[in-house]
Amino acid sequence: MRSRFRPDRQLSVRMVITMFLLGLLYVAFIAALVALLKSWILVVVVAAGLLAAQYWYSDKIALFAMHAHEVSAREQPHLHGVVDRLCATADMPKPRVAISQMGMPNAFATGRNPDHAVLCVTTGLLRRLETEELEGVIAHELSHVAHRDVAVITIASFLGVLAGLLVRFAFYSELFGGRRNDQNTALLLALIMAVSAVVYTISFLLIRALSRYRELAADRAAAMLTARPSALASALTKVSGDIARIPSEDLRTAQPFNAFFFTPALGDGATLFNLFSTHPSLERRLEQLAKISTELNQPR
């Protein structure tokens, strides 16, 4: 079923290209591991199992990590009312709704497709935003679901997860315990770490390039659906400013999920890392929303 969110062909093209390049990288990574470990059954079974787990259970993993739980309409009538109105406007299935008991103001959507999606907001976000601002944020997250870029980011992040797990596995398991030659063991470990580092770096850059564009696409789609880009701009400004005052410990807990958040969990000094950010700058997002506002106010 097509939603009323405006399609974004550039986003679709970027997702296809990213998945194609990551697919090639994945095949090369698996081939390198098979050559190094000389056990294709072990490599394929572990890699396939992790990929399947991340794809099928990404929503449960994200909710668990963010200390979130699903809530009913009786528990959160206001939040459910906003989601209901926007889903009706967008003509899309309603996702499951969850609340995270975090003071950090943010929201994210996850799930493998629109029929198995979950939308999560933090209590910190609900306390800070007015209804129109909350609608802008929810519309932004629903557009991720409608455009299916949530699933793409979930799958795309798998390579980085696999590379990181493999390094830990090499250190803390008995994978190399049966080898008698210590020099050979050290060389094999070094090669695995080098391959993993290269794979992680490439996937890191590809995911962030896609993530920055998909955030702009979600801002555009949300602004057009609600016809209130100023409300979304207000929410962005408010949330970004408040996140800068969140304790560093809370930010570090949330940072692994930055690619899924409405705004990144970054504190002071984050501008040094804009090149590797999962989100475009606040100025870039506000500039785009201002242009959309001008377009909507022009006489037709």
PDB file of C-alpha atoms in Angstrom:
ATOM      1  CA  MET A   1       0.000   0.000   0.000  1.00  0.00           C
ATOM      2  CA  ARG A   2       1.355   3.415  -0.972  1.00  0.00           C
ATOM      3  CA  SER A   3       1.208   6.161   1.612  1.00  0.00           C
ATOM      4  CA  ARG A   4       0.516   9.815   0.939  1.00  0.00           C
ATOM      5  CA  PHE A   5       4.046  10.745   1.923  1.00  0.00           C
ATOM      6  CA  ARG A   6       5.647  12.342  -1.099  1.00  0.00           C
ATOM      7  CA  PRO A   7       7.993   9.780  -2.728  1.00  0.00           C
ATOM      8  CA  ASP A   8      11.663  10.720  -2.906  1.00  0.00           C
ATOM      9  CA  ARG A   9      13.346   9.259  -5.964  1.00  0.00           C
ATOM     10  CA  GLN A  10      16.785  10.492  -4.924  1.00  0.00           C
ATOM     11  CA  LEU A  11      16.402   8.693  -1.604  1.00  0.00           C
ATOM     12  CA  SER A  12      15.330   5.504  -3.382  1.00  0.00           C
ATOM     13  CA  VAL A  13      18.326   5.685  -5.732  1.00  0.00           C
ATOM     14  CA  ARG A  14      20.706   6.300  -2.845  1.00  0.00           C
ATOM     15  CA  MET A  15      19.274   3.375  -0.914  1.00  0.00           C
ATOM     16  CA  VAL A  16      19.674   1.039  -3.897  1.00  0.00           C
ATOM     17  CA  ILE A  17      23.264   2.176  -4.503  1.00  0.00           C
ATOM     18  CA  THR A  18      24.155   1.887  -0.831  1.00  0.00           C
ATOM     19  CA  MET A  19      22.687  -1.596  -0.535  1.00  0.00           C
ATOM     20  CA  PHE A  20      24.429  -2.692  -3.746  1.00  0.00           C
ATOM     21  CA  LEU A  21      27.826  -1.456  -2.540  1.00  0.00           C
ATOM     22  CA  LEU A  22      27.315  -2.912   0.916  1.00  0.00           C
ATOM     23  CA  GLY A  23      26.238  -6.201  -0.671  1.00  0.00           C
ATOM     24  CA  LEU A  24      29.499  -6.370  -2.617  1.00  0.00           C
ATOM     25  CA  LEU A  25      31.409  -5.495   0.547  1.00  0.00           C
ATOM     26  CA  TYR A  26      29.535  -8.172   2.474  1.00  0.00           C
ATOM     27  CA  VAL A  27      30.369 -10.851  -0.090  1.00  0.00           C
ATOM     28  CA  ALA A  28      34.044  -9.793  -0.103  1.00  0.00           C
ATOM     29  CA  PHE A  29      34.103  -9.795   3.691  1.00  0.00           C
ATOM     30  CA  ILE A  30      32.649 -13.292   3.944  1.00  0.00           C
ATOM     31  CA  ALA A  31      35.040 -14.556   1.254  1.00  0.00           C
ATOM     32  CA  ALA A  32      38.017 -13.079   3.121  1.00  0.00           C
ATOM     33  CA  LEU A  33      36.917 -14.675   6.383  1.00  0.00           C
ATOM     34  CA  VAL A  34      36.424 -18.059   4.737  1.00  0.00           C
ATOM     35  CA  ALA A  35      39.914 -17.826   3.236  1.00  0.00           C
ATOM     36  CA  LEU A  36      41.450 -16.849   6.576  1.00  0.00           C
ATOM     37  CA  LEU A  37      39.554 -19.210   8.865  1.00  0.00           C
ATOM     38  CA  LYS A  38      39.272 -22.058   6.353  1.00  0.00           C
ATOM     39  CA  SER A  39      35.813 -22.925   7.641  1.00  0.00           C
ATOM     40  CA  TRP A  40      33.097 -21.649   5.364  1.00  0.00           C
ATOM     41  CA  ILE A  41      30.353 -23.407   7.348  1.00  0.00           C
ATOM     42  CA  LEU A  42      31.227 -21.554  10.565  1.00  0.00           C
ATOM     43  CA  VAL A  43      31.507 -18.170   8.831  1.00  0.00           C
ATOM     44  CA  VAL A  44      28.312 -18.507   6.793  1.00  0.00           C
ATOM     45  CA  VAL A  45      26.242 -19.857   9.697  1.00  0.00           C
ATOM     46  CA  VAL A  46      27.387 -17.125  12.094  1.00  0.00           C
ATOM     47  CA  ALA A  47      27.025 -14.305   9.523  1.00  0.00           C
ATOM     48  CA  ALA A  48      23.624 -15.487   8.302  1.00  0.00           C
ATOM     49  CA  GLY A  49      22.383 -15.955  11.861  1.00  0.00           C
ATOM     50  CA  LEU A  50      23.429 -12.464  12.934  1.00  0.00           C
ATOM     51  CA  LEU A  51      21.915 -10.895   9.819  1.00  0.00           C
ATOM     52  CA  ALA A  52      18.626 -12.714  10.345  1.00  0.00           C
ATOM     53  CA  ALA A  53      18.548 -11.723  14.020  1.00  0.00           C
ATOM     54  CA  GLN A  54      19.207  -8.076  13.237  1.00  0.00           C
ATOM     55  CA  TYR A  55      16.577  -7.993  10.488  1.00  0.00           C
ATOM     56  CA  TRP A  56      13.801  -9.860  12.316  1.00  0.00           C
ATOM     57  CA  TYR A  57      14.410  -8.608  15.834  1.00  0.00           C
ATOM     58  CA  SER A  58      15.772  -5.096  15.276  1.00  0.00           C
ATOM     59  CA  ASP A  59      12.697  -3.526  16.869  1.00  0.00           C
ATOM     60  CA  LYS A  60      12.954  -5.634  20.023  1.00  0.00           C
ATOM     61  CA  ILE A  61      16.707  -5.037  20.289  1.00  0.00           C
ATOM     62  CA  ALA A  62      16.267  -1.273  19.930  1.00  0.00           C
ATOM     63  CA  LEU A  63      13.463  -1.097  22.501  1.00  0.00           C
ATOM     64  CA  PHE A  64      15.444  -3.168  24.985  1.00  0.00           C
ATOM     65  CA  ALA A  65      18.570  -1.041  24.556  1.00  0.00           C
ATOM     66  CA  MET A  66      16.584   2.183  24.997  1.00  0.00           C
ATOM     67  CA  HIS A  67      14.726   0.873  28.085  1.00  0.00           C
ATOM     68  CA  ALA A  68      11.452   1.294  26.197  1.00  0.00           C
ATOM     69  CA  HIS A  69       8.150  -0.560  26.291  1.00  0.00           C
ATOM     70  CA  GLU A  70       5.025  -0.558  24.169  1.00  0.00           C
ATOM     71  CA  VAL A  71       2.102   1.492  25.449  1.00  0.00           C
ATOM     72  CA  SER A  72      -1.611   1.296  24.733  1.00  0.00           C
ATOM     73  CA  ALA A  73      -3.974   4.104  23.803  1.00  0.00           C
ATOM     74  CA  ARG A  74      -5.334   4.007  27.347  1.00  0.00           C
ATOM     75  CA  GLU A  75      -1.848   4.559  28.785  1.00  0.00           C
ATOM     76  CA  GLN A  76      -0.839   7.324  26.355  1.00  0.00           C
ATOM     77  CA  PRO A  77      -4.010   8.734  24.768  1.00  0.00           C
ATOM     78  CA  HIS A  78      -2.384  11.978  23.603  1.00  0.00           C
ATOM     79  CA  LEU A  79       0.540  10.257  21.861  1.00  0.00           C
ATOM     80  CA  HIS A  80      -1.709   7.645  20.270  1.00  0.00           C
ATOM     81  CA  GLY A  81      -4.075  10.396  19.109  1.00  0.00           C
ATOM     82  CA  VAL A  82      -1.237  12.161  17.294  1.00  0.00           C
ATOM     83  CA  VAL A  83      -0.088   8.913  15.667  1.00  0.00           C
ATOM     84  CA  ASP A  84      -3.659   7.997  14.673  1.00  0.00           C
ATOM     85  CA  ARG A  85      -4.274  11.361  12.990  1.00  0.00           C
ATOM     86  CA  LEU A  86      -1.024  11.319  11.070  1.00  0.00           C
ATOM     87  CA  CYS A  87      -1.417   7.697   9.940  1.00  0.00           C
ATOM     88  CA  ALA A  88      -4.932   8.490   8.709  1.00  0.00           C
ATOM     89  CA  THR A  89      -3.623  11.548   6.852  1.00  0.00           C
ATOM     90  CA  ALA A  90      -0.748   9.579   5.356  1.00  0.00           C
ATOM     91  CA  ASP A  91      -2.963   6.536   4.598  1.00  0.00           C
ATOM     92  CA  MET A  92      -0.474   4.098   6.124  1.00  0.00           C
ATOM     93  CA  PRO A  93      -0.641   1.296   8.726  1.00  0.00           C
ATOM     94  CA  LYS A  94      -0.296   2.456  12.293  1.00  0.00           C
ATOM     95  CA  PRO A  95       2.966   1.291  13.884  1.00  0.00           C
ATOM     96  CA  ARG A  96       3.181   0.023  17.425  1.00  0.00           C
ATOM     97  CA  VAL A  97       3.818   2.840  19.875  1.00  0.00           C
ATOM     98  CA  ALA A  98       6.450   2.724  22.606  1.00  0.00           C
ATOM     99  CA  ILE A  99       7.791   4.981  25.337  1.00  0.00           C
ATOM    100  CA  SER A 100      11.377   5.197  26.557  1.00  0.00           C
ATOM    101  CA  GLN A 101      11.870   6.417  30.112  1.00  0.00           C
ATOM    102  CA  MET A 102      14.809   8.599  29.122  1.00  0.00           C
ATOM    103  CA  GLY A 103      15.132  12.278  29.915  1.00  0.00           C
ATOM    104  CA  MET A 104      16.869  12.891  26.593  1.00  0.00           C
ATOM    105  CA  PRO A 105      14.318  14.395  24.151  1.00  0.00           C
ATOM    106  CA  ASN A 106      14.266  12.206  21.068  1.00  0.00           C
ATOM    107  CA  ALA A 107      12.293   9.762  18.946  1.00  0.00           C
ATOM    108  CA  PHE A 108      13.013   6.937  16.533  1.00  0.00           C
ATOM    109  CA  ALA A 109      11.275   4.384  14.349  1.00  0.00           C
ATOM    110  CA  THR A 110      12.446   0.874  13.628  1.00  0.00           C
ATOM    111  CA  GLY A 111      11.156  -2.374  12.162  1.00  0.00           C
ATOM    112  CA  ARG A 112      11.621  -4.406   9.014  1.00  0.00           C
ATOM    113  CA  ASN A 113       8.585  -2.984   7.135  1.00  0.00           C
ATOM    114  CA  PRO A 114       5.521  -0.740   7.667  1.00  0.00           C
ATOM    115  CA  ASP A 115       3.463  -3.674   8.951  1.00  0.00           C
ATOM    116  CA  HIS A 116       6.042  -4.524  11.626  1.00  0.00           C
ATOM    117  CA  ALA A 117       7.194  -1.053  12.611  1.00  0.00           C
ATOM    118  CA  VAL A 118       7.415   0.489  16.053  1.00  0.00           C
ATOM    119  CA  LEU A 119       7.610   4.188  16.832  1.00  0.00           C
ATOM    120  CA  CYS A 120       9.271   5.164  20.099  1.00  0.00           C
ATOM    121  CA  VAL A 121       9.440   8.545  21.826  1.00  0.00           C
ATOM    122  CA  THR A 122      11.173   9.420  25.064  1.00  0.00           C
ATOM    123  CA  THR A 123       9.441  10.928  28.062  1.00  0.00           C
ATOM    124  CA  GLY A 124      11.882  13.796  27.721  1.00  0.00           C
ATOM    125  CA  LEU A 125      10.455  14.606  24.289  1.00  0.00           C
ATOM    126  CA  LEU A 126       6.842  14.433  25.446  1.00  0.00           C
ATOM    127  CA  ARG A 127       7.551  16.851  28.296  1.00  0.00           C
ATOM    128  CA  ARG A 128       9.161  19.467  26.079  1.00  0.00           C
ATOM    129  CA  LEU A 129       7.096  19.662  22.892  1.00  0.00           C
ATOM    130  CA  GLU A 130       3.763  21.276  22.124  1.00  0.00           C
ATOM    131  CA  THR A 131       1.227  19.225  20.158  1.00  0.00           C
ATOM    132  CA  GLU A 132       2.079  20.754  16.764  1.00  0.00           C
ATOM    133  CA  GLU A 133       5.794  20.233  17.374  1.00  0.00           C
ATOM    134  CA  LEU A 134       5.186  16.624  18.409  1.00  0.00           C
ATOM    135  CA  GLU A 135       3.160  16.080  15.236  1.00  0.00           C
ATOM    136  CA  GLY A 136       6.111  17.296  13.182  1.00  0.00           C
ATOM    137  CA  VAL A 137       8.480  14.866  14.905  1.00  0.00           C
ATOM    138  CA  ILE A 138       6.057  11.930  14.600  1.00  0.00           C
ATOM    139  CA  ALA A 139       5.451  12.725  10.919  1.00  0.00           C
ATOM    140  CA  HIS A 140       9.222  12.751  10.405  1.00  0.00           C
ATOM    141  CA  GLU A 141       9.510   9.279  11.933  1.00  0.00           C
ATOM    142  CA  LEU A 142       6.502   7.918  10.045  1.00  0.00           C
ATOM    143  CA  SER A 143       8.072   9.048   6.777  1.00  0.00           C
ATOM    144  CA  HIS A 144      11.096   6.864   7.558  1.00  0.00           C
ATOM    145  CA  VAL A 145       8.730   3.918   7.873  1.00  0.00           C
ATOM    146  CA  ALA A 146       6.794   4.800   4.712  1.00  0.00           C
ATOM    147  CA  HIS A 147       9.974   5.279   2.668  1.00  0.00           C
ATOM    148  CA  ARG A 148      11.344   1.999   4.091  1.00  0.00           C
ATOM    149  CA  ASP A 149      14.712   3.591   4.807  1.00  0.00           C
ATOM    150  CA  VAL A 150      14.512   2.324   8.403  1.00  0.00           C
ATOM    151  CA  ALA A 151      14.857  -1.243   7.145  1.00  0.00           C
ATOM    152  CA  VAL A 152      17.699  -0.242   4.816  1.00  0.00           C
ATOM    153  CA  ILE A 153      19.644   1.422   7.637  1.00  0.00           C
ATOM    154  CA  THR A 154      19.033  -1.598   9.869  1.00  0.00           C
ATOM    155  CA  ILE A 155      20.421  -4.009   7.266  1.00  0.00           C
ATOM    156  CA  ALA A 156      23.221  -1.644   6.259  1.00  0.00           C
ATOM    157  CA  SER A 157      24.463  -1.346   9.829  1.00  0.00           C
ATOM    158  CA  PHE A 158      24.846  -5.128  10.004  1.00  0.00           C
ATOM    159  CA  LEU A 159      28.329  -5.133   8.483  1.00  0.00           C
ATOM    160  CA  GLY A 160      29.674  -2.741  11.087  1.00  0.00           C
ATOM    161  CA  VAL A 161      28.095  -4.826  13.844  1.00  0.00           C
ATOM    162  CA  LEU A 162      29.549  -8.036  12.402  1.00  0.00           C
ATOM    163  CA  ALA A 163      33.026  -6.526  12.038  1.00  0.00           C
ATOM    164  CA  GLY A 164      32.999  -5.291  15.625  1.00  0.00           C
ATOM    165  CA  LEU A 165      31.716  -8.594  16.997  1.00  0.00           C
ATOM    166  CA  LEU A 166      34.321 -10.527  15.070  1.00  0.00           C
ATOM    167  CA  VAL A 167      37.180  -8.594  16.653  1.00  0.00           C
ATOM    168  CA  ARG A 168      35.748  -9.239  20.131  1.00  0.00           C
ATOM    169  CA  PHE A 169      35.156 -12.866  19.247  1.00  0.00           C
ATOM    170  CA  ALA A 170      38.779 -13.220  18.153  1.00  0.00           C
ATOM    171  CA  PHE A 171      40.001 -11.922  21.475  1.00  0.00           C
ATOM    172  CA  TYR A 172      37.625 -13.554  23.937  1.00  0.00           C
ATOM    173  CA  SER A 173      36.738 -16.916  22.411  1.00  0.00           C
ATOM    174  CA  GLU A 174      38.592 -20.134  21.844  1.00  0.00           C
ATOM    175  CA  LEU A 175      38.460 -19.729  18.088  1.00  0.00           C
ATOM    176  CA  PHE A 176      42.233 -19.941  17.870  1.00  0.00           C
ATOM    177  CA  GLY A 177      42.739 -22.245  20.819  1.00  0.00           C
ATOM    178  CA  GLY A 178      43.407 -25.303  18.732  1.00  0.00           C
ATOM    179  CA  ARG A 179      46.298 -23.802  16.810  1.00  0.00           C
ATOM    180  CA  ARG A 180      49.774 -24.773  17.969  1.00  0.00           C
ATOM    181  CA  ASN A 181      51.860 -22.150  16.214  1.00  0.00           C
ATOM    182  CA  ASP A 182      51.644 -18.873  18.159  1.00  0.00           C
ATOM    183  CA  GLN A 183      53.118 -16.852  15.289  1.00  0.00           C
ATOM    184  CA  ASN A 184      50.519 -18.168  12.888  1.00  0.00           C
ATOM    185  CA  THR A 185      47.798 -17.388  15.434  1.00  0.00           C
ATOM    186  CA  ALA A 186      49.034 -13.815  15.861  1.00  0.00           C
ATOM    187  CA  LEU A 187      49.241 -13.302  12.104  1.00  0.00           C
ATOM    188  CA  LEU A 188      45.747 -14.680  11.559  1.00  0.00           C
ATOM    189  CA  LEU A 189      44.383 -12.446  14.312  1.00  0.00           C
ATOM    190  CA  ALA A 190      46.076  -9.400  12.796  1.00  0.00           C
ATOM    191  CA  LEU A 191      44.651 -10.175   9.336  1.00  0.00           C
ATOM    192  CA  ILE A 192      41.127 -10.621  10.701  1.00  0.00           C
ATOM    193  CA  MET A 193      41.374  -7.341  12.589  1.00  0.00           C
ATOM    194  CA  ALA A 194      42.694  -5.546   9.492  1.00  0.00           C
ATOM    195  CA  VAL A 195      39.904  -6.895   7.269  1.00  0.00           C
ATOM    196  CA  SER A 196      37.312  -6.040   9.920  1.00  0.00           C
ATOM    197  CA  ALA A 197      38.678  -2.500  10.283  1.00  0.00           C
ATOM    198  CA  VAL A 198      38.486  -1.889   6.530  1.00  0.00           C
ATOM    199  CA  VAL A 199      34.956  -3.274   6.322  1.00  0.00           C
ATOM    200  CA  TYR A 200      33.817  -1.223   9.315  1.00  0.00           C
ATOM    201  CA  THR A 201      35.307   1.991   7.893  1.00  0.00           C
ATOM    202  CA  ILE A 202      33.689   1.589   4.470  1.00  0.00           C
ATOM    203  CA  SER A 203      30.288   0.641   5.888  1.00  0.00           C
ATOM    204  CA  PHE A 204      30.573   3.510   8.413  1.00  0.00           C
ATOM    205  CA  LEU A 205      31.059   6.095   5.641  1.00  0.00           C
ATOM    206  CA  LEU A 206      28.352   4.653   3.361  1.00  0.00           C
ATOM    207  CA  ILE A 207      25.757   4.521   6.142  1.00  0.00           C
ATOM    208  CA  ARG A 208      26.434   8.077   7.263  1.00  0.00           C
ATOM    209  CA  ALA A 209      26.218   9.476   3.751  1.00  0.00           C
ATOM    210  CA  LEU A 210      22.828   7.801   3.303  1.00  0.00           C
ATOM    211  CA  SER A 211      21.680   8.738   6.808  1.00  0.00           C
ATOM    212  CA  ARG A 212      22.315  12.467   6.318  1.00  0.00           C
ATOM    213  CA  TYR A 213      20.254  12.524   3.139  1.00  0.00           C
ATOM    214  CA  ARG A 214      17.405  10.434   4.563  1.00  0.00           C
ATOM    215  CA  GLU A 215      17.012  12.891   7.448  1.00  0.00           C
ATOM    216  CA  LEU A 216      16.559  15.757   4.984  1.00  0.00           C
ATOM    217  CA  ALA A 217      14.096  13.620   3.014  1.00  0.00           C
ATOM    218  CA  ALA A 218      12.124  12.868   6.191  1.00  0.00           C
ATOM    219  CA  ASP A 219      12.042  16.562   7.122  1.00  0.00           C
ATOM    220  CA  ARG A 220      10.678  17.407   3.662  1.00  0.00           C
ATOM    221  CA  ALA A 221       8.059  14.658   3.743  1.00  0.00           C
ATOM    222  CA  ALA A 222       6.901  15.574   7.259  1.00  0.00           C
ATOM    223  CA  ALA A 223       6.679  19.281   6.448  1.00  0.00           C
ATOM    224  CA  MET A 224       4.613  18.594   3.335  1.00  0.00           C
ATOM    225  CA  LEU A 225       2.297  16.146   5.103  1.00  0.00           C
ATOM    226  CA  THR A 226       1.540  18.407   8.061  1.00  0.00           C
ATOM    227  CA  ALA A 227       1.795  21.656   6.040  1.00  0.00           C
ATOM    228  CA  ARG A 228       3.517  23.146   9.106  1.00  0.00           C
ATOM    229  CA  PRO A 229       7.267  23.237   8.482  1.00  0.00           C
ATOM    230  CA  SER A 230       7.606  25.944  11.154  1.00  0.00           C
ATOM    231  CA  ALA A 231       6.383  23.501  13.830  1.00  0.00           C
ATOM    232  CA  LEU A 232       8.994  20.934  12.802  1.00  0.00           C
ATOM    233  CA  ALA A 233      11.674  23.660  12.756  1.00  0.00           C
ATOM    234  CA  SER A 234      10.630  24.694  16.258  1.00  0.00           C
ATOM    235  CA  ALA A 235      10.872  21.094  17.472  1.00  0.00           C
ATOM    236  CA  LEU A 236      14.311  20.685  15.893  1.00  0.00           C
ATOM    237  CA  THR A 237      15.603  23.855  17.510  1.00  0.00           C
ATOM    238  CA  LYS A 238      14.169  23.000  20.912  1.00  0.00           C
ATOM    239  CA  VAL A 239      15.334  19.382  20.942  1.00  0.00           C
ATOM    240  CA  SER A 240      18.830  20.138  19.622  1.00  0.00           C
ATOM    241  CA  GLY A 241      19.342  22.810  22.245  1.00  0.00           C
ATOM    242  CA  ASP A 242      18.093  20.602  25.068  1.00  0.00           C
ATOM    243  CA  ILE A 243      20.214  17.608  24.026  1.00  0.00           C
ATOM    244  CA  ALA A 244      23.342  19.741  24.388  1.00  0.00           C
ATOM    245  CA  ARG A 245      22.534  20.005  28.097  1.00  0.00           C
ATOM    246  CA  ILE A 246      21.963  16.283  28.668  1.00  0.00           C
ATOM    247  CA  PRO A 247      24.647  14.587  30.849  1.00  0.00           C
ATOM    248  CA  SER A 248      27.445  12.978  28.852  1.00  0.00           C
ATOM    249  CA  GLU A 249      26.779   9.560  30.367  1.00  0.00           C
ATOM    250  CA  ASP A 250      23.217   9.536  29.009  1.00  0.00           C
ATOM    251  CA  LEU A 251      24.438  10.680  25.592  1.00  0.00           C
ATOM    252  CA  ARG A 252      27.006   7.889  25.390  1.00  0.00           C
ATOM    253  CA  THR A 253      24.280   5.347  26.131  1.00  0.00           C
ATOM    254  CA  ALA A 254      22.150   6.640  23.255  1.00  0.00           C
ATOM    255  CA  GLN A 255      24.856   7.320  20.654  1.00  0.00           C
ATOM    256  CA  PRO A 256      24.881   3.809  19.119  1.00  0.00           C
ATOM    257  CA  PHE A 257      21.317   4.583  17.914  1.00  0.00           C
ATOM    258  CA  ASN A 258      22.105   8.000  16.423  1.00  0.00           C
ATOM    259  CA  ALA A 259      21.320   6.824  12.883  1.00  0.00           C
ATOM    260  CA  PHE A 260      17.728   6.111  13.992  1.00  0.00           C
ATOM    261  CA  PHE A 261      17.085   9.200  16.130  1.00  0.00           C
ATOM    262  CA  PHE A 262      15.204  12.342  15.148  1.00  0.00           C
ATOM    263  CA  THR A 263      18.276  14.351  16.189  1.00  0.00           C
ATOM    264  CA  PRO A 264      21.697  12.933  17.109  1.00  0.00           C
ATOM    265  CA  ALA A 265      22.629  12.447  20.741  1.00  0.00           C
ATOM    266  CA  LEU A 266      25.670  14.704  20.630  1.00  0.00           C
ATOM    267  CA  GLY A 267      26.834  17.195  23.209  1.00  0.00           C
ATOM    268  CA  ASP A 268      29.131  20.191  23.097  1.00  0.00           C
ATOM    269  CA  GLY A 269      31.936  20.051  20.552  1.00  0.00           C
ATOM    270  CA  ALA A 270      30.000  17.787  18.196  1.00  0.00           C
ATOM    271  CA  THR A 271      30.633  20.169  15.288  1.00  0.00           C
ATOM    272  CA  LEU A 272      34.150  18.690  15.049  1.00  0.00           C
ATOM    273  CA  PHE A 273      32.585  15.480  13.799  1.00  0.00           C
ATOM    274  CA  ASN A 274      30.106  16.869  11.274  1.00  0.00           C
ATOM    275  CA  LEU A 275      31.875  15.060   8.439  1.00  0.00           C
ATOM    276  CA  PHE A 276      31.002  11.727  10.043  1.00  0.00           C
ATOM    277  CA  SER A 277      27.629  12.717  11.470  1.00  0.00           C
ATOM    278  CA  THR A 278      24.515  10.661  10.912  1.00  0.00           C
ATOM    279  CA  HIS A 279      22.500  13.891  10.520  1.00  0.00           C
ATOM    280  CA  PRO A 280      22.895  17.101   8.507  1.00  0.00           C
ATOM    281  CA  SER A 281      23.593  20.219  10.508  1.00  0.00           C
ATOM    282  CA  LEU A 282      20.731  21.974  12.282  1.00  0.00           C
ATOM    283  CA  GLU A 283      21.313  25.029  10.086  1.00  0.00           C
ATOM    284  CA  ARG A 284      20.946  22.943   6.924  1.00  0.00           C
ATOM    285  CA  ARG A 285      17.689  21.407   8.153  1.00  0.00           C
ATOM    286  CA  LEU A 286      16.224  24.746   9.215  1.00  0.00           C
ATOM    287  CA  GLU A 287      17.202  26.305   5.892  1.00  0.00           C
ATOM    288  CA  GLN A 288      15.371  23.563   3.991  1.00  0.00           C
ATOM    289  CA  LEU A 289      12.262  23.938   6.158  1.00  0.00           C
ATOM    290  CA  ALA A 290      12.278  27.703   5.624  1.00  0.00           C
ATOM    291  CA  LYS A 291      12.289  27.151   1.851  1.00  0.00           C
ATOM    292  CA  ILE A 292       9.393  24.697   2.118  1.00  0.00           C
ATOM    293  CA  SER A 293       7.461  27.215   4.214  1.00  0.00           C
ATOM    294  CA  THR A 294       7.963  29.848   1.522  1.00  0.00           C
ATOM    295  CA  GLU A 295       6.778  27.415  -1.172  1.00  0.00           C
ATOM    296  CA  LEU A 296       3.643  26.509   0.793  1.00  0.00           C
ATOM    297  CA  ASN A 297       2.760  30.169   1.352  1.00  0.00           C
ATOM    298  CA  GLN A 298       3.053  31.127  -2.307  1.00  0.00           C
ATOM    299  CA  PRO A 299      -0.294  31.649  -4.085  1.00  0.00           C
ATOM    300  CA  ARG A 300      -1.191  28.842  -6.443  1.00  0.00           C
TER     301      ARG A 300
END
